[in-house]
Short mmCIF file of C-alpha atoms and ligand atoms in Angstrom, two decimals:
data_model
loop_
_atom_site.label_atom_id
_atom_site.label_comp_id
_atom_site.label_asym_id
_atom_site.label_seq_id
_atom_site.Cartn_x
_atom_site.Cartn_y
_atom_site.Cartn_z
CA MET A 29 0.00 0.00 0.00
CA ARG A 30 1.25 3.47 -0.89
CA PHE A 31 0.06 6.80 0.49
CA TYR A 32 -0.20 10.09 -1.39
CA SER A 33 -0.61 13.60 -0.06
CA THR A 34 -3.87 15.41 -0.81
CA ASN A 35 -1.63 18.31 -1.94
CA SER A 36 0.43 16.29 -4.43
CA PRO A 37 -1.44 13.17 -5.56
CA THR A 38 1.31 11.97 -7.90
CA SER A 39 4.12 11.22 -5.43
CA THR A 40 3.65 8.50 -2.83
CA VAL A 41 5.33 7.17 0.32
CA SER A 42 5.42 3.77 2.05
CA ALA A 43 3.11 2.75 4.89
CA GLU A 44 6.02 3.02 7.31
CA GLU A 45 6.76 6.60 6.24
CA ALA A 46 3.09 7.62 6.56
CA LEU A 47 2.93 5.97 10.00
CA PHE A 48 5.99 7.62 11.51
CA HIS A 49 5.69 11.02 9.79
CA SER A 50 2.00 11.79 10.35
CA MET A 51 2.03 14.73 7.96
CA PRO A 52 3.53 15.06 4.46
CA ALA A 53 6.15 17.80 4.02
CA ASP A 54 3.70 19.71 1.77
CA LYS A 55 1.25 19.91 4.73
CA GLY A 56 -1.41 17.86 2.97
CA LEU A 57 -2.94 14.70 4.45
CA TYR A 58 -1.99 11.14 3.56
CA MET A 59 -4.52 8.99 1.71
CA PRO A 60 -4.18 5.32 0.69
CA THR A 61 -3.68 4.40 -2.96
CA PRO A 62 -5.03 2.45 -4.64
CA LEU A 63 -7.97 2.25 -2.22
CA PRO A 64 -8.98 -1.44 -2.05
CA LYS A 65 -12.56 -1.88 -3.30
CA PRO A 66 -13.56 -5.42 -2.35
CA GLY A 67 -17.26 -4.53 -2.74
CA ARG A 68 -20.43 -5.36 -0.87
CA ALA A 69 -20.10 -9.16 -0.95
CA PHE A 70 -16.83 -8.92 1.00
CA PHE A 71 -18.47 -6.85 3.74
CA ASP A 72 -21.61 -9.00 3.81
CA ALA A 73 -19.43 -12.04 4.51
CA LEU A 74 -17.30 -10.22 7.09
CA ALA A 75 -19.77 -8.18 9.12
CA ASP A 76 -20.77 -10.89 11.63
CA LYS A 77 -17.21 -11.34 12.82
CA SER A 78 -15.50 -9.79 15.85
CA LEU A 79 -13.91 -6.35 15.65
CA ALA A 80 -10.44 -7.95 15.68
CA ASP A 81 -11.34 -10.33 12.82
CA ILE A 82 -12.89 -7.52 10.77
CA GLY A 83 -9.73 -5.50 11.39
CA PHE A 84 -7.56 -8.43 10.35
CA ALA A 85 -9.40 -8.94 7.04
CA ILE A 86 -9.34 -5.24 6.10
CA SER A 87 -5.72 -4.87 7.24
CA GLN A 88 -4.77 -7.65 4.84
CA LEU A 89 -6.25 -5.66 1.96
CA PHE A 90 -4.20 -2.64 2.95
CA PHE A 91 -0.95 -4.13 4.22
CA GLY A 92 -0.93 -7.77 3.10
CA ASP A 93 1.95 -7.12 0.71
CA GLU A 94 4.29 -5.73 3.38
CA ILE A 95 3.26 -7.29 6.71
CA SER A 96 2.89 -11.05 7.17
CA GLU A 97 -0.52 -12.59 7.80
CA GLN A 98 0.63 -13.79 11.19
CA ASP A 99 1.80 -10.32 12.25
CA LEU A 100 -1.37 -8.64 10.98
CA TYR A 101 -3.42 -11.13 12.96
CA ALA A 102 -1.42 -10.39 16.13
CA ILE A 103 -1.63 -6.62 15.60
CA ASN A 104 -5.43 -6.72 15.37
CA GLN A 105 -5.80 -9.13 18.29
CA ARG A 106 -3.65 -6.88 20.44
CA ALA A 107 -5.43 -3.67 19.41
CA PHE A 108 -9.03 -4.87 19.67
CA SER A 109 -9.54 -6.75 22.90
CA PHE A 110 -12.95 -5.07 23.35
CA ASP A 111 -16.20 -4.95 21.38
CA THR A 112 -18.24 -2.14 19.80
CA PRO A 113 -21.85 -3.24 20.41
CA VAL A 114 -25.00 -1.63 18.98
CA ILE A 115 -27.65 -1.02 21.66
CA ASN A 116 -31.13 -0.84 20.14
CA LEU A 117 -33.25 1.86 21.75
CA ARG A 118 -36.19 0.99 19.51
CA ASP A 119 -36.85 -0.23 15.97
CA GLU A 120 -34.80 1.85 13.55
CA LEU A 121 -32.65 3.49 16.26
CA GLY A 122 -29.41 2.04 17.57
CA ILE A 123 -26.45 3.42 19.51
CA LEU A 124 -23.02 2.18 18.48
CA GLU A 125 -21.02 2.17 21.72
CA LEU A 126 -17.40 2.91 20.96
CA PHE A 127 -16.33 3.45 24.56
CA HIS A 128 -15.53 -0.06 25.81
CA GLY A 129 -11.78 0.38 25.38
CA PRO A 130 -9.37 1.35 28.16
CA SER A 131 -9.77 5.15 28.06
CA LEU A 132 -13.57 4.98 27.57
CA ALA A 133 -13.63 6.87 24.24
CA PHE A 134 -13.61 5.89 20.59
CA LYS A 135 -10.09 7.30 20.20
CA ASP A 136 -8.86 4.04 21.76
CA VAL A 137 -9.56 2.28 18.46
CA GLY A 138 -7.22 4.47 16.43
CA ALA A 139 -4.59 4.85 19.14
CA ARG A 140 -4.33 1.12 19.85
CA TYR A 141 -4.05 0.13 16.18
CA MET A 142 -1.42 2.78 15.57
CA ALA A 143 0.53 1.65 18.65
CA ALA A 144 0.50 -1.97 17.52
CA MET A 145 1.68 -0.94 14.04
CA MET A 146 4.50 1.20 15.45
CA SER A 147 5.60 -1.64 17.67
CA HIS A 148 5.67 -3.91 14.61
CA PHE A 149 7.90 -1.58 12.58
CA SER A 150 10.17 -0.60 15.47
CA LYS A 151 10.83 -4.28 16.20
CA ARG A 152 11.68 -4.87 12.56
CA ASN A 153 14.08 -1.92 12.59
CA ASP A 154 15.39 -2.77 16.04
CA LYS A 155 15.01 0.86 17.04
CA GLU A 156 13.11 2.32 19.96
CA VAL A 157 10.56 4.96 18.99
CA HIS A 158 9.86 8.00 21.17
CA ILE A 159 6.36 9.41 20.87
CA LEU A 160 5.89 13.02 21.93
CA VAL A 161 2.36 14.27 22.42
CA ALA A 162 0.77 17.39 23.84
CA THR A 163 -2.72 16.98 25.24
CA SER A 164 -5.55 19.06 26.63
CA GLY A 165 -6.90 15.84 28.17
CA ASP A 166 -8.67 13.25 26.06
CA THR A 167 -6.20 12.40 23.31
CA GLY A 168 -3.41 11.97 25.85
CA GLY A 169 -5.46 9.40 27.77
CA ALA A 170 -6.17 7.29 24.69
CA VAL A 171 -2.54 7.50 23.57
CA ALA A 172 -1.14 6.72 27.03
CA MET A 173 -3.39 3.70 27.49
CA GLY A 174 -3.04 2.62 23.87
CA PHE A 175 0.76 2.60 23.99
CA HIS A 176 1.16 1.34 27.57
CA ASN A 177 3.47 -1.72 27.67
CA VAL A 178 3.82 -1.73 23.87
CA PRO A 179 7.35 -3.02 23.22
CA GLY A 180 9.77 -0.77 21.35
CA VAL A 181 7.80 2.43 22.01
CA ARG A 182 8.21 5.06 24.73
CA VAL A 183 5.69 7.86 25.20
CA SER A 184 6.16 11.32 26.67
CA ILE A 185 3.00 13.31 27.30
CA LEU A 186 2.96 17.04 27.96
CA TYR A 187 -0.10 18.49 29.65
CA PRO A 188 -0.97 21.90 31.13
CA THR A 189 -0.83 21.74 34.91
CA GLY A 190 -4.19 22.27 36.62
CA ARG A 191 -6.11 22.35 33.34
CA VAL A 192 -7.11 18.72 32.87
CA SER A 193 -9.77 16.92 34.90
CA ASP A 194 -8.70 14.71 37.83
CA LEU A 195 -9.69 11.57 35.98
CA GLN A 196 -7.83 12.64 32.85
CA GLU A 197 -4.73 13.41 34.89
CA LYS A 198 -4.85 9.95 36.45
CA GLN A 199 -4.92 8.37 32.99
CA LEU A 200 -1.78 10.31 32.05
CA THR A 201 0.24 9.98 35.23
CA THR A 202 -0.40 6.63 36.92
CA LEU A 203 0.49 4.05 34.27
CA GLY A 204 4.27 4.24 34.60
CA GLY A 205 6.45 1.87 32.58
CA ASN A 206 6.96 3.26 29.08
CA ILE A 207 4.61 6.24 29.71
CA GLN A 208 6.10 9.46 31.14
CA ALA A 209 4.02 12.57 31.90
CA PHE A 210 5.43 16.10 31.89
CA GLU A 211 3.39 18.70 33.72
CA VAL A 212 3.96 22.08 32.10
CA ALA A 213 3.42 25.36 33.94
CA GLY A 214 1.49 26.80 30.99
CA SER A 215 -1.44 26.27 28.63
CA PHE A 216 -2.20 23.51 26.12
CA ASP A 217 -0.88 25.78 23.36
CA ASP A 218 2.40 26.11 25.28
CA CYS A 219 2.66 22.32 25.49
CA GLN A 220 2.07 22.08 21.76
CA ALA A 221 4.72 24.72 21.06
CA ILE A 222 7.29 22.73 23.07
CA VAL A 223 6.47 19.54 21.15
CA LYS A 224 6.77 21.37 17.82
CA GLN A 225 10.15 22.74 18.82
CA ALA A 226 11.35 19.27 19.83
CA PHE A 227 10.56 17.97 16.34
CA LEU A 228 12.68 20.78 14.87
CA ASP A 229 15.60 20.23 17.29
CA LYS A 230 18.38 18.67 15.20
CA GLU A 231 20.44 17.59 18.19
CA LEU A 232 17.52 15.78 19.80
CA ASN A 233 16.49 14.13 16.54
CA SER A 234 20.00 12.87 15.89
CA GLN A 235 19.95 11.01 19.22
CA LEU A 236 16.40 9.69 19.26
CA ALA A 237 13.76 8.49 16.78
CA LEU A 238 10.98 10.97 17.59
CA SER A 239 7.45 10.52 16.31
CA SER A 240 4.01 11.90 17.05
CA ALA A 241 0.68 10.21 17.68
CA ASN A 242 -1.09 12.99 15.85
CA SER A 243 -4.81 12.58 15.22
CA ILE A 244 -4.37 13.24 11.50
CA ASN A 245 -2.24 10.11 11.18
CA ILE A 246 -3.85 7.85 8.56
CA PHE A 247 -3.14 4.85 10.80
CA ARG A 248 -5.59 6.23 13.33
CA LEU A 249 -8.21 6.72 10.62
CA ILE A 250 -8.14 3.34 8.84
CA PRO A 251 -9.10 1.24 11.93
CA GLN A 252 -12.02 3.53 12.67
CA GLY A 253 -13.65 2.08 9.58
CA PHE A 254 -13.73 -1.36 11.22
CA TYR A 255 -16.51 -0.52 13.70
CA TYR A 256 -18.82 0.77 10.97
CA VAL A 257 -18.57 -2.74 9.48
CA ARG A 258 -19.15 -4.35 12.88
CA ALA A 259 -22.23 -2.12 13.37
CA TYR A 260 -23.59 -2.97 9.90
CA GLY A 261 -23.39 -6.64 10.86
CA GLN A 262 -25.50 -5.98 13.94
CA VAL A 263 -28.34 -4.05 12.26
CA ARG A 264 -28.59 -5.35 8.69
CA ASP A 265 -31.15 -8.07 9.54
CA ALA A 266 -33.81 -5.36 9.83
CA GLY A 267 -33.52 -5.22 6.03
CA LYS A 268 -33.54 -1.42 5.82
CA PRO A 269 -30.96 1.03 4.51
CA VAL A 270 -28.41 2.00 7.15
CA VAL A 271 -27.70 5.63 8.12
CA PHE A 272 -24.84 6.54 10.47
CA SER A 273 -24.75 9.74 12.51
CA THR A 274 -21.28 10.73 13.68
CA PRO A 275 -20.76 13.39 16.38
CA SER A 276 -17.83 15.30 14.92
CA GLY A 277 -15.03 17.71 15.79
CA ASN A 278 -11.98 17.14 13.59
CA PHE A 279 -13.99 14.81 11.34
CA GLY A 280 -11.62 11.84 11.45
CA ASN A 281 -14.39 9.54 12.61
CA LEU A 282 -16.74 10.53 9.78
CA SER A 283 -13.93 10.38 7.18
CA ALA A 284 -13.26 6.80 8.27
CA GLY A 285 -16.92 5.91 7.66
CA VAL A 286 -16.89 7.40 4.16
CA LEU A 287 -13.61 5.61 3.37
CA VAL A 288 -15.07 2.20 4.21
CA GLN A 289 -18.29 3.10 2.34
CA GLN A 290 -16.17 3.71 -0.78
CA MET A 291 -14.59 0.31 -0.30
CA GLY A 292 -18.07 -1.18 -0.63
CA LEU A 293 -19.77 -1.14 2.78
CA PRO A 294 -23.45 -0.47 2.00
CA VAL A 295 -24.13 2.78 3.87
CA HIS A 296 -27.16 4.70 2.61
CA HIS A 297 -26.26 8.08 4.10
CA PHE A 298 -24.19 9.84 6.77
CA VAL A 299 -25.09 12.60 9.20
CA ALA A 300 -22.42 15.04 10.39
CA ALA A 301 -23.63 16.14 13.82
CA THR A 302 -21.86 19.01 15.58
CA ASN A 303 -22.26 21.50 18.40
CA LEU A 304 -22.13 25.26 17.70
CA ASN A 305 -18.80 24.74 15.96
CA GLN A 306 -20.86 24.35 12.83
CA VAL A 307 -18.29 24.76 10.05
CA VAL A 308 -19.16 21.56 8.20
CA PRO A 309 -22.98 21.74 8.48
CA SER A 310 -22.64 25.30 7.14
CA TYR A 311 -20.45 24.10 4.28
CA ILE A 312 -23.03 21.46 3.36
CA LYS A 313 -25.73 24.10 3.24
CA SER A 314 -23.84 26.86 1.44
CA GLY A 315 -20.93 25.24 -0.41
CA VAL A 316 -18.58 27.65 1.34
CA TYR A 317 -15.96 26.32 3.77
CA ALA A 318 -15.30 29.00 6.39
CA PRO A 319 -13.26 28.02 9.48
CA MET A 320 -14.32 29.93 12.58
CA THR A 321 -13.01 30.81 16.04
CA THR A 322 -13.69 27.88 18.34
CA VAL A 323 -16.75 28.17 20.59
CA ALA A 324 -16.65 26.43 24.01
CA THR A 325 -19.53 23.98 24.62
CA ILE A 326 -20.47 21.14 26.98
CA SER A 327 -19.53 18.64 24.23
CA ASN A 328 -15.98 19.92 24.46
CA ALA A 329 -14.22 17.11 22.56
CA MET A 330 -15.96 18.53 19.48
CA ASP A 331 -14.99 22.18 20.04
CA VAL A 332 -13.09 22.58 16.80
CA GLY A 333 -13.36 25.64 14.58
CA ALA A 334 -11.02 24.46 11.81
CA PRO A 335 -11.50 20.68 11.44
CA SER A 336 -8.21 19.07 10.41
CA ASN A 337 -9.85 16.28 8.40
CA PHE A 338 -12.17 18.46 6.32
CA VAL A 339 -9.72 18.27 3.42
CA ARG A 340 -9.88 14.48 3.54
CA LEU A 341 -13.65 14.43 3.64
CA ALA A 342 -13.93 16.83 0.69
CA HIS A 343 -11.28 14.87 -1.19
CA LEU A 344 -13.25 11.64 -0.70
CA HIS A 345 -16.11 13.36 -2.55
CA GLY A 346 -13.91 14.51 -5.42
CA ASP A 347 -13.93 18.04 -3.98
CA GLN A 348 -17.48 18.31 -5.32
CA HIS A 349 -19.99 20.04 -3.05
CA ASP A 350 -22.89 18.23 -4.76
CA ALA A 351 -21.40 14.79 -4.14
CA PHE A 352 -20.63 15.78 -0.53
CA ARG A 353 -24.13 16.95 0.33
CA THR A 354 -25.77 14.02 -1.45
CA ASN A 355 -23.87 11.63 0.83
CA ILE A 356 -23.75 13.63 4.07
CA SER A 357 -26.33 15.81 5.82
CA GLY A 358 -25.15 18.22 8.51
CA TYR A 359 -26.91 19.52 11.62
CA TYR A 360 -25.72 21.44 14.68
CA PHE A 361 -27.14 21.90 18.15
CA ASP A 362 -26.56 24.17 21.15
CA ASP A 363 -25.93 23.21 24.77
CA GLU A 364 -29.59 23.54 25.78
CA GLN A 365 -30.71 21.14 23.03
CA THR A 366 -27.91 18.78 24.02
CA ARG A 367 -29.00 18.72 27.68
CA GLN A 368 -32.63 18.19 26.72
CA GLU A 369 -31.69 15.27 24.49
CA MET A 370 -29.55 13.68 27.24
CA LYS A 371 -32.55 13.97 29.55
CA ARG A 372 -34.99 12.63 26.93
CA LEU A 373 -32.78 9.60 26.20
CA HIS A 374 -32.66 8.87 29.91
CA ASP A 375 -36.36 9.43 30.61
CA GLN A 376 -37.69 7.71 27.48
CA TYR A 377 -35.22 4.85 26.98
CA ASN A 378 -33.39 4.66 30.31
CA TYR A 379 -30.21 5.29 28.29
CA VAL A 380 -27.42 7.41 29.74
CA ALA A 381 -25.53 9.28 27.02
CA CYS A 382 -22.55 11.64 27.08
CA PRO A 383 -23.21 15.06 25.48
CA HIS A 384 -21.43 14.11 22.21
CA THR A 385 -23.56 11.01 21.82
CA ALA A 386 -26.75 13.02 22.46
CA ILE A 387 -25.78 15.31 19.56
CA GLY A 388 -25.35 12.24 17.36
CA VAL A 389 -28.92 11.10 18.13
CA LEU A 390 -30.28 14.63 17.61
CA GLY A 391 -28.67 14.75 14.15
CA LEU A 392 -30.03 11.36 13.21
CA GLU A 393 -33.61 12.22 14.21
CA GLN A 394 -33.41 15.58 12.46
CA TYR A 395 -32.40 13.80 9.24
CA ARG A 396 -35.25 11.31 9.69
CA LYS A 397 -37.73 14.16 9.96
CA GLU A 398 -36.37 16.10 6.99
CA SER A 399 -35.88 13.16 4.63
CA GLY A 400 -39.09 11.30 5.46
CA GLU A 401 -37.16 8.10 4.70
CA SER A 402 -37.47 4.77 6.47
CA PHE A 403 -34.08 3.48 7.61
CA THR A 404 -32.13 1.92 10.45
CA GLY A 405 -30.33 4.79 12.12
CA VAL A 406 -27.16 4.23 14.10
CA ALA A 407 -25.75 7.05 16.23
CA LEU A 408 -22.13 6.67 17.27
CA ALA A 409 -21.54 6.93 21.04
CA THR A 410 -18.06 8.43 21.19
CA ALA A 411 -17.45 8.51 24.95
CA HIS A 412 -18.66 6.82 28.13
CA PRO A 413 -21.02 9.09 30.13
CA ALA A 414 -18.81 8.64 33.24
CA LYS A 415 -16.13 10.73 31.52
CA PHE A 416 -18.52 13.67 31.97
CA LYS A 417 -19.86 12.59 35.35
CA PRO A 418 -20.77 15.95 36.98
CA LEU A 419 -22.62 17.21 33.90
CA VAL A 420 -24.44 13.95 33.20
CA GLU A 421 -25.52 13.56 36.83
CA GLU A 422 -26.83 17.11 36.93
CA VAL A 423 -28.85 16.60 33.73
CA ILE A 424 -30.40 13.19 34.45
CA GLY A 425 -30.67 13.66 38.22
CA ARG A 426 -29.11 10.40 39.29
CA PRO A 427 -25.59 9.05 39.95
CA VAL A 428 -23.46 7.65 37.14
CA ALA A 429 -21.19 4.73 37.98
CA VAL A 430 -17.55 4.92 36.91
CA PRO A 431 -16.39 1.65 35.28
CA GLU A 432 -14.03 -0.38 37.42
CA ARG A 433 -11.04 -0.05 35.10
CA LEU A 434 -11.16 3.72 35.44
CA ALA A 435 -12.23 3.86 39.08
CA VAL A 436 -9.14 1.92 40.20
CA MET A 437 -6.94 4.68 38.77
CA ALA A 438 -8.31 7.19 41.28
CA ASP A 439 -6.40 5.43 44.07
CA GLN A 440 -3.11 5.18 42.23
CA THR A 441 -0.23 7.54 42.77
CA LYS A 442 0.35 10.33 40.33
CA ARG A 443 3.85 10.48 38.87
CA SER A 444 4.84 13.40 36.69
CA ILE A 445 7.86 15.57 36.01
CA GLN A 446 7.06 19.23 36.59
CA ILE A 447 8.71 21.62 34.18
CA ASP A 448 8.76 25.36 33.53
CA ASN A 449 7.01 26.71 30.51
CA ASP A 450 10.03 26.78 28.21
CA TYR A 451 11.68 24.45 25.77
CA GLU A 452 15.06 24.17 27.50
CA SER A 453 13.58 22.94 30.77
CA PHE A 454 11.61 20.30 28.85
CA LYS A 455 14.66 19.17 26.91
CA GLU A 456 16.79 18.82 29.99
CA ALA A 457 14.14 16.83 31.87
CA PHE A 458 13.31 14.72 28.82
CA LEU A 459 16.92 13.72 28.15
CA GLN A 460 17.33 12.79 31.78
CA ALA A 461 14.18 10.67 31.77
CA VAL A 462 14.84 8.63 28.61
C1 LIG B 521 -12.46 13.28 19.58
C2 LIG B 521 -13.90 13.17 19.95
C3 LIG B 521 -14.94 13.50 19.04
C4 LIG B 521 -14.67 14.06 17.67
O1 LIG B 521 -14.14 13.11 16.78
P1 LIG B 521 -13.50 13.57 15.40
O2 LIG B 521 -12.97 12.32 14.79
O3 LIG B 521 -12.43 14.55 15.75
O4 LIG B 521 -14.59 14.20 14.60
C5 LIG B 521 -16.26 13.29 19.43
N1 LIG B 521 -16.56 12.83 20.66
C6 LIG B 521 -15.60 12.50 21.56
C7 LIG B 521 -16.00 12.03 22.91
C8 LIG B 521 -14.24 12.66 21.24
O5 LIG B 521 -13.29 12.35 22.15
#
């Protein structure tokens, strides 16, 4: 499999290059070529299998010519030790729960697959890889837990002191082993600036193989297609067209769905559901893409004013607005609507949803009303409600239990290296720690 940049479709790089250098030098985004198109029969035969087996079969299409069958099998088994079940609220309405992985959010799927792939290549090259990542909370948790105990990979996470939730901080600082947290006396942007400078530091790069676990990495996107297949397998017996609604911020999750649709998965339509950061719904309506200043909302993992995967999503539709809006409808909702929907889901179905998931259901039902079509709708549940415990409890008026695997972290000891908000103090501490 080769990967081209959306900015220069004629030159390509290897899978290994795309994996370790998330972004092409021309600042485009990597896309696979040629995209395997096994067609509907392939997915019909595959969709009843486990997430790991679905991942294995699709991985073979992508990487079968460079990674052995045995290794691809092991990579998928290691990455997907959990399921992505569809919970049916009623006929025609299901919730695809993507939060049964270790950090309780769908980002586990991409992070774990990428970690297993990096481990594979670093073993082959006999070279330890150092991942540097700045986080405002959620991504760092998925990366830390995804890469924990992965051989051949060490992870350093920079986070702004006092600005992540207690639970998020525990995910970053209690694992130990190959995961090291740096607590920066600054903001998330400061953390990101330090990481950027590290990648430009010639001295550091000559000593260590540095890499990022950036969310635009195509190896985080490809595995996110696997759970759309798994979901299709769980709802297709109803015999109706399938519509997915994806609560979106940077639009990696939705891009992954469209990618697997183009490979042949029979998806009738997609819904792009957002909060007030409505750039993509507005583009669908007007044909004009206008990034905006980010607005803070209660569905904060989707507070993105300039979605980094928009280019990919447009590219997948031949950069044609007509093709885009024929395949994807877009809707956005404010915090009040989000709270009301969380409450309605609880009162009507006894289902406890995080705010992002509630927006997914809102988008799906809005599309149902506007289209008048009959279909099986599946809303993606991107995070466990316990990740937003205070908010969810306030809205539904009852306690939310924290899953055991997260609750145990609360009692573990935090270990971090505190650094000043400047590059030199990071570099000194980092070189001492590795
Ligand atoms: C990251 C995230 C999203 C947004 O996903 P994108 O792929 O960036 O569109 C939605 N919900 C939750 C809970 C997230 O963590």
